Amino acid sequence: MNVYKEKGVVGLKAVTPGETKLHSTAKKKRGFWATFKEQKVLYGMSIPFIIVVFIFSYMPVWGWLMAFQNYRPGKGILEQKWVGFDHFVALFSDEKFYQVMRNTLAMSFMGLIVGFTVPILFAVLLNEIRGSVFKRTVQTISYLPHFVSWVVVAGIVTKMLAVEGGAVNQLLMGLGFTDSPISFMSKGSWFWTIVTSAELWKTMGWNAIIYLAAITGIDQEQFEAAKVDGANRIRQIWHITLPSIAPTVAILLIMSIGHLISIGFEKQFLLGNPLVVDYSEVLDLYALNYGLGMGRFSFGTAIGMFNSLVSILLLLLANGAFKKFAKQSIM
C-alpha cells in the first residue's frame, strides 16, 4: 500500500506485487553505488588495511608450492624438483602424525568448551554485581593475565605445581588429600588439563570483555518490564540476557571452530618436557620439530598447508550450520 494525496485527500493506494518487486530491484541496484558515494571516505580509509592483509595473508600462499617440491635453499622456487604429493603421503603415513592430531584435537576441544563457556558465565555474573567499584576491580584483575607472556605464565604454573615447595602440593597435603607430593608435570594424563587451566586463567577476563559490551547494549526497559511481571534475576538472565547476546556468541563460536586445530605451540612447548612429549606435541610443534628443525622445509610446508585447509573447511562447515539452523553467519 502506498500513501497518496489528491486534492487535499490523503488515502491509501494498492500496489501490485510486480510494482513492489520492480521497486525493490531498483533499490538493490542503486544500493551499492549510493552507499559507496556516501561512505567513500571510509572506503578510502580501508584501502591500507586491505593492502596489509593482501601482503601478509595472501601473498605467502605462493609459498605453498614448496609442499609439492623437494625444496633446497639456494635455488628459485620454480627451479626446485617437483615431487607431487609425496610429502602429503609421507605425512599421512607417519604414525606420529596421528598422535599429534589426537593431542591437538583433545586440547582444542577442551579449550573450546571451557574457554568459551566460562567467559560467558563470568560476564553474566559480573554484570549482575551492583557495586560499581567492586565490579571494575574484579574486571581489571581478571583481564590483566592477558598481558602476561606465556613464558611468565609457564613459569608460574611450573612453580605452583612443583613437587618441592609447590603451592598446590602443599595445599593438598595440608588438607589431607595426599600424603606425598604429586609430580603433576611428569604425568602425561594431567598435561591436557594443566594446559587448559592455564589458558583459561590467562584469557578468561579478556574474552569476557566482548560479552560484557554486548550485555551493556541490551535495552534496560526489557529488564524493567520483566521485573514488573515478577521475573527474578535468574529468569531475567535466561529470557533476556542470554537471548540478547546469542548473535555475539554464535559469531565468536564460529570463529573459534575455524581455529580448532590452529592452537599454536607456545604453551605446549613451554609447559611440556620429555616425560610428557606423547601428550604435549601438537600439529604446529610437529611442523617445527620434524619440518623446519630437520631442514625438511617442504614437509613442514605440507603440514602447514594441511592445517590451513582444515581450518578453512571447519570455518565453512560451522558457518553453514549456524546459518541454516541459527540464522547467524559471518559470511
Short mmCIF file of N, CA and C in Angstrom, two decimals, residues 55-167:
data_model
loop_
_atom_site.label_atom_id
_atom_site.label_comp_id
_atom_site.label_asym_id
_atom_site.label_seq_id
_atom_site.Cartn_x
_atom_site.Cartn_y
_atom_site.Cartn_z
N ILE A 55 49.21 -8.45 1.55
CA ILE A 55 50.65 -8.71 1.57
C ILE A 55 51.00 -9.84 2.55
N PHE A 56 50.40 -9.78 3.76
CA PHE A 56 50.82 -10.71 4.81
C PHE A 56 49.95 -11.96 4.92
N SER A 57 48.76 -11.97 4.30
CA SER A 57 47.88 -13.12 4.42
C SER A 57 47.67 -13.88 3.11
N TYR A 58 47.80 -13.19 1.98
CA TYR A 58 47.52 -13.84 0.70
C TYR A 58 48.78 -14.08 -0.14
N MET A 59 49.71 -13.14 -0.13
CA MET A 59 50.94 -13.34 -0.90
C MET A 59 51.75 -14.54 -0.41
N PRO A 60 51.81 -14.82 0.93
CA PRO A 60 52.56 -16.00 1.37
C PRO A 60 52.01 -17.33 0.86
N VAL A 61 50.75 -17.34 0.38
CA VAL A 61 50.19 -18.58 -0.16
C VAL A 61 51.01 -19.08 -1.34
N TRP A 62 51.72 -18.18 -2.00
CA TRP A 62 52.62 -18.56 -3.08
C TRP A 62 53.62 -19.62 -2.61
N GLY A 63 53.99 -19.54 -1.34
CA GLY A 63 54.95 -20.49 -0.78
C GLY A 63 54.42 -21.90 -0.64
N TRP A 64 53.11 -22.10 -0.81
CA TRP A 64 52.54 -23.45 -0.75
C TRP A 64 53.08 -24.35 -1.86
N LEU A 65 53.66 -23.75 -2.89
CA LEU A 65 54.27 -24.56 -3.95
C LEU A 65 55.36 -25.46 -3.40
N MET A 66 55.99 -25.03 -2.29
CA MET A 66 57.07 -25.82 -1.70
C MET A 66 56.57 -27.19 -1.24
N ALA A 67 55.28 -27.30 -0.91
CA ALA A 67 54.74 -28.58 -0.45
C ALA A 67 54.75 -29.64 -1.54
N PHE A 68 54.85 -29.21 -2.80
CA PHE A 68 54.84 -30.13 -3.93
C PHE A 68 56.23 -30.25 -4.56
N GLN A 69 57.24 -29.75 -3.84
CA GLN A 69 58.61 -29.78 -4.34
C GLN A 69 59.52 -30.41 -3.29
N ASN A 70 60.70 -30.75 -3.73
CA ASN A 70 61.76 -31.15 -2.79
C ASN A 70 62.66 -29.93 -2.63
N TYR A 71 62.21 -29.01 -1.81
CA TYR A 71 62.84 -27.68 -1.74
C TYR A 71 64.24 -27.74 -1.15
N ARG A 72 65.15 -27.03 -1.82
CA ARG A 72 66.51 -26.88 -1.34
C ARG A 72 66.88 -25.41 -1.42
N PRO A 73 67.38 -24.83 -0.32
CA PRO A 73 67.76 -23.42 -0.34
C PRO A 73 68.84 -23.15 -1.38
N GLY A 74 68.81 -21.96 -1.92
CA GLY A 74 69.81 -21.57 -2.91
C GLY A 74 69.28 -21.55 -4.32
N LYS A 75 68.12 -22.15 -4.55
CA LYS A 75 67.50 -22.16 -5.87
C LYS A 75 66.18 -21.42 -5.82
N GLY A 76 65.78 -20.89 -6.97
CA GLY A 76 64.49 -20.24 -7.06
C GLY A 76 63.37 -21.23 -6.84
N ILE A 77 62.20 -20.75 -6.44
CA ILE A 77 61.10 -21.65 -6.11
C ILE A 77 60.61 -22.41 -7.34
N LEU A 78 60.80 -21.84 -8.53
CA LEU A 78 60.38 -22.52 -9.75
C LEU A 78 61.47 -23.40 -10.33
N GLU A 79 62.65 -23.41 -9.69
CA GLU A 79 63.76 -24.23 -10.15
C GLU A 79 63.90 -25.50 -9.33
N GLN A 80 63.00 -25.70 -8.37
CA GLN A 80 63.08 -26.86 -7.49
C GLN A 80 62.56 -28.12 -8.19
N LYS A 81 62.91 -29.27 -7.61
CA LYS A 81 62.44 -30.54 -8.14
C LYS A 81 61.01 -30.81 -7.67
N TRP A 82 60.11 -31.07 -8.60
CA TRP A 82 58.71 -31.31 -8.27
C TRP A 82 58.51 -32.78 -7.90
N VAL A 83 57.83 -33.01 -6.78
CA VAL A 83 57.61 -34.38 -6.30
C VAL A 83 56.12 -34.69 -6.11
N GLY A 84 55.25 -33.78 -6.51
CA GLY A 84 53.82 -34.03 -6.40
C GLY A 84 53.34 -34.09 -4.96
N PHE A 85 52.60 -35.16 -4.64
CA PHE A 85 52.00 -35.30 -3.32
C PHE A 85 52.83 -36.21 -2.40
N ASP A 86 54.11 -36.37 -2.69
CA ASP A 86 54.95 -37.28 -1.91
C ASP A 86 55.00 -36.88 -0.42
N HIS A 87 55.08 -35.58 -0.15
CA HIS A 87 55.17 -35.12 1.24
C HIS A 87 53.86 -35.34 1.99
N PHE A 88 52.75 -35.23 1.29
CA PHE A 88 51.47 -35.50 1.93
C PHE A 88 51.31 -36.99 2.21
N VAL A 89 51.79 -37.83 1.29
CA VAL A 89 51.76 -39.28 1.51
C VAL A 89 52.61 -39.64 2.73
N ALA A 90 53.79 -39.02 2.82
CA ALA A 90 54.66 -39.27 3.97
C ALA A 90 54.02 -38.79 5.27
N LEU A 91 53.31 -37.67 5.18
CA LEU A 91 52.64 -37.11 6.37
C LEU A 91 51.57 -38.05 6.89
N PHE A 92 50.70 -38.51 6.00
CA PHE A 92 49.59 -39.36 6.42
C PHE A 92 50.04 -40.81 6.70
N SER A 93 51.27 -41.14 6.34
CA SER A 93 51.79 -42.48 6.63
C SER A 93 52.56 -42.52 7.95
N ASP A 94 52.81 -41.35 8.51
CA ASP A 94 53.58 -41.27 9.75
C ASP A 94 52.67 -41.49 10.95
N GLU A 95 52.97 -42.48 11.80
CA GLU A 95 52.17 -42.74 12.99
C GLU A 95 52.21 -41.57 13.97
N LYS A 96 53.32 -40.86 13.98
CA LYS A 96 53.45 -39.71 14.87
C LYS A 96 52.43 -38.64 14.54
N PHE A 97 52.07 -38.52 13.28
CA PHE A 97 51.10 -37.51 12.85
C PHE A 97 49.75 -37.73 13.54
N TYR A 98 49.31 -38.97 13.64
CA TYR A 98 48.02 -39.25 14.24
C TYR A 98 48.04 -39.04 15.75
N GLN A 99 49.18 -39.30 16.36
CA GLN A 99 49.32 -39.00 17.79
C GLN A 99 49.27 -37.49 18.02
N VAL A 100 49.91 -36.75 17.14
CA VAL A 100 49.91 -35.29 17.24
C VAL A 100 48.50 -34.74 17.01
N MET A 101 47.78 -35.30 16.05
CA MET A 101 46.41 -34.86 15.80
C MET A 101 45.51 -35.17 17.00
N ARG A 102 45.74 -36.30 17.66
CA ARG A 102 44.97 -36.62 18.86
C ARG A 102 45.19 -35.55 19.94
N ASN A 103 46.44 -35.20 20.16
CA ASN A 103 46.75 -34.18 21.17
C ASN A 103 46.16 -32.83 20.80
N THR A 104 46.28 -32.48 19.51
CA THR A 104 45.78 -31.19 19.05
C THR A 104 44.27 -31.09 19.22
N LEU A 105 43.55 -32.11 18.78
CA LEU A 105 42.09 -32.09 18.86
C LEU A 105 41.62 -32.15 20.31
N ALA A 106 42.30 -32.94 21.14
CA ALA A 106 41.90 -33.06 22.54
C ALA A 106 42.03 -31.72 23.25
N MET A 107 43.17 -31.07 23.12
CA MET A 107 43.37 -29.77 23.78
C MET A 107 42.51 -28.68 23.15
N SER A 108 42.24 -28.80 21.84
CA SER A 108 41.39 -27.82 21.17
C SER A 108 39.96 -27.90 21.69
N PHE A 109 39.41 -29.11 21.77
CA PHE A 109 38.04 -29.27 22.25
C PHE A 109 37.91 -28.90 23.72
N MET A 110 38.89 -29.26 24.52
CA MET A 110 38.86 -28.87 25.93
C MET A 110 38.93 -27.36 26.07
N GLY A 111 39.81 -26.74 25.29
CA GLY A 111 39.91 -25.28 25.33
C GLY A 111 38.66 -24.59 24.81
N LEU A 112 38.02 -25.20 23.77
CA LEU A 112 36.81 -24.61 23.21
C LEU A 112 35.66 -24.67 24.20
N ILE A 113 35.48 -25.83 24.84
CA ILE A 113 34.36 -26.00 25.78
C ILE A 113 34.55 -25.13 27.02
N VAL A 114 35.72 -25.23 27.64
CA VAL A 114 35.96 -24.50 28.88
C VAL A 114 36.22 -23.02 28.61
N GLY A 115 37.06 -22.75 27.62
CA GLY A 115 37.44 -21.36 27.34
C GLY A 115 36.37 -20.56 26.66
N PHE A 116 35.29 -21.20 26.22
CA PHE A 116 34.22 -20.47 25.57
C PHE A 116 33.03 -20.26 26.51
N THR A 117 32.73 -21.26 27.32
CA THR A 117 31.55 -21.16 28.20
C THR A 117 31.84 -20.37 29.47
N VAL A 118 33.03 -20.55 30.05
CA VAL A 118 33.34 -19.87 31.31
C VAL A 118 33.35 -18.35 31.15
N PRO A 119 33.96 -17.76 30.10
CA PRO A 119 33.88 -16.30 29.95
C PRO A 119 32.46 -15.76 29.83
N ILE A 120 31.56 -16.53 29.19
CA ILE A 120 30.16 -16.10 29.09
C ILE A 120 29.54 -16.08 30.48
N LEU A 121 29.74 -17.15 31.23
CA LEU A 121 29.21 -17.22 32.60
C LEU A 121 29.81 -16.12 33.46
N PHE A 122 31.11 -15.90 33.32
CA PHE A 122 31.78 -14.86 34.11
C PHE A 122 31.23 -13.48 33.77
N ALA A 123 31.01 -13.20 32.48
CA ALA A 123 30.48 -11.90 32.07
C ALA A 123 29.06 -11.69 32.60
N VAL A 124 28.23 -12.73 32.54
CA VAL A 124 26.85 -12.61 33.02
C VAL A 124 26.83 -12.36 34.53
N LEU A 125 27.64 -13.11 35.28
CA LEU A 125 27.68 -12.93 36.72
C LEU A 125 28.27 -11.57 37.10
N LEU A 126 29.30 -11.15 36.38
CA LEU A 126 29.90 -9.85 36.66
C LEU A 126 28.93 -8.72 36.39
N ASN A 127 28.10 -8.89 35.38
CA ASN A 127 27.11 -7.87 35.07
C ASN A 127 26.05 -7.75 36.17
N GLU A 128 25.82 -8.83 36.92
CA GLU A 128 24.81 -8.81 37.97
C GLU A 128 25.31 -8.14 39.25
N ILE A 129 26.60 -7.87 39.34
CA ILE A 129 27.14 -7.19 40.53
C ILE A 129 26.71 -5.74 40.52
N ARG A 130 26.16 -5.27 41.61
CA ARG A 130 25.63 -3.90 41.68
C ARG A 130 26.68 -2.88 42.08
N GLY A 131 27.65 -3.29 42.89
CA GLY A 131 28.68 -2.34 43.31
C GLY A 131 29.65 -2.03 42.19
N SER A 132 29.65 -0.81 41.70
CA SER A 132 30.46 -0.46 40.53
C SER A 132 31.95 -0.54 40.82
N VAL A 133 32.38 -0.15 42.02
CA VAL A 133 33.81 -0.18 42.35
C VAL A 133 34.31 -1.61 42.40
N PHE A 134 33.59 -2.48 43.08
CA PHE A 134 33.98 -3.89 43.16
C PHE A 134 33.94 -4.54 41.78
N LYS A 135 32.95 -4.18 40.98
CA LYS A 135 32.80 -4.74 39.64
C LYS A 135 33.99 -4.37 38.76
N ARG A 136 34.38 -3.09 38.78
CA ARG A 136 35.53 -2.65 37.97
C ARG A 136 36.82 -3.31 38.46
N THR A 137 36.95 -3.45 39.77
CA THR A 137 38.17 -4.06 40.33
C THR A 137 38.30 -5.51 39.88
N VAL A 138 37.21 -6.27 39.97
CA VAL A 138 37.24 -7.67 39.55
C VAL A 138 37.53 -7.78 38.05
N GLN A 139 36.91 -6.90 37.26
CA GLN A 139 37.11 -6.95 35.81
C GLN A 139 38.56 -6.64 35.46
N THR A 140 39.14 -5.64 36.11
CA THR A 140 40.53 -5.27 35.83
C THR A 140 41.49 -6.40 36.20
N ILE A 141 41.28 -6.99 37.38
CA ILE A 141 42.15 -8.08 37.82
C ILE A 141 42.03 -9.28 36.89
N SER A 142 40.82 -9.53 36.39
CA SER A 142 40.59 -10.73 35.58
C SER A 142 41.25 -10.65 34.22
N TYR A 143 41.34 -9.45 33.61
CA TYR A 143 41.95 -9.41 32.28
C TYR A 143 43.41 -9.02 32.27
N LEU A 144 44.01 -8.77 33.45
CA LEU A 144 45.44 -8.47 33.49
C LEU A 144 46.32 -9.63 33.03
N PRO A 145 45.97 -10.90 33.34
CA PRO A 145 46.82 -12.02 32.85
C PRO A 145 46.95 -12.08 31.34
N HIS A 146 46.01 -11.46 30.61
CA HIS A 146 46.10 -11.47 29.15
C HIS A 146 47.39 -10.81 28.67
N PHE A 147 47.89 -9.85 29.42
CA PHE A 147 49.08 -9.10 29.02
C PHE A 147 50.37 -9.76 29.51
N VAL A 148 50.25 -10.88 30.20
CA VAL A 148 51.42 -11.62 30.66
C VAL A 148 51.81 -12.64 29.59
N SER A 149 53.08 -12.71 29.24
CA SER A 149 53.53 -13.62 28.19
C SER A 149 53.43 -15.06 28.67
N TRP A 150 53.37 -15.98 27.69
CA TRP A 150 53.28 -17.39 28.03
C TRP A 150 54.54 -17.88 28.73
N VAL A 151 55.66 -17.22 28.52
CA VAL A 151 56.89 -17.60 29.22
C VAL A 151 56.72 -17.41 30.72
N VAL A 152 56.14 -16.27 31.10
CA VAL A 152 55.90 -15.99 32.52
C VAL A 152 54.83 -16.91 33.07
N VAL A 153 53.74 -17.12 32.31
CA VAL A 153 52.66 -17.99 32.76
C VAL A 153 53.17 -19.40 32.99
N ALA A 154 53.98 -19.91 32.06
CA ALA A 154 54.54 -21.25 32.21
C ALA A 154 55.41 -21.35 33.45
N GLY A 155 56.17 -20.31 33.74
CA GLY A 155 57.00 -20.30 34.94
C GLY A 155 56.15 -20.33 36.21
N ILE A 156 55.05 -19.57 36.21
CA ILE A 156 54.16 -19.54 37.37
C ILE A 156 53.51 -20.90 37.57
N VAL A 157 53.00 -21.49 36.49
CA VAL A 157 52.34 -22.80 36.58
C VAL A 157 53.31 -23.86 37.06
N THR A 158 54.51 -23.88 36.49
CA THR A 158 55.51 -24.87 36.89
C THR A 158 55.87 -24.74 38.36
N LYS A 159 56.02 -23.51 38.82
CA LYS A 159 56.35 -23.26 40.24
C LYS A 159 55.20 -23.66 41.15
N MET A 160 53.97 -23.38 40.74
CA MET A 160 52.81 -23.73 41.56
C MET A 160 52.63 -25.24 41.69
N LEU A 161 52.99 -25.97 40.64
CA LEU A 161 52.79 -27.43 40.63
C LEU A 161 54.06 -28.21 40.96
N ALA A 162 55.09 -27.50 41.40
CA ALA A 162 56.35 -28.17 41.70
C ALA A 162 56.19 -29.16 42.85
N VAL A 163 57.03 -30.20 42.80
CA VAL A 163 56.99 -31.22 43.87
C VAL A 163 57.51 -30.64 45.18
N GLU A 164 58.59 -29.89 45.10
CA GLU A 164 59.18 -29.28 46.30
C GLU A 164 58.77 -27.82 46.39
N GLY A 165 58.00 -27.50 47.40
CA GLY A 165 57.60 -26.11 47.63
C GLY A 165 56.45 -25.62 46.77
N GLY A 166 55.85 -26.48 45.96
CA GLY A 166 54.72 -26.08 45.12
C GLY A 166 53.49 -25.79 45.96
N ALA A 167 52.82 -24.67 45.68
CA ALA A 167 51.67 -24.27 46.48
C ALA A 167 50.54 -25.29 46.40
#
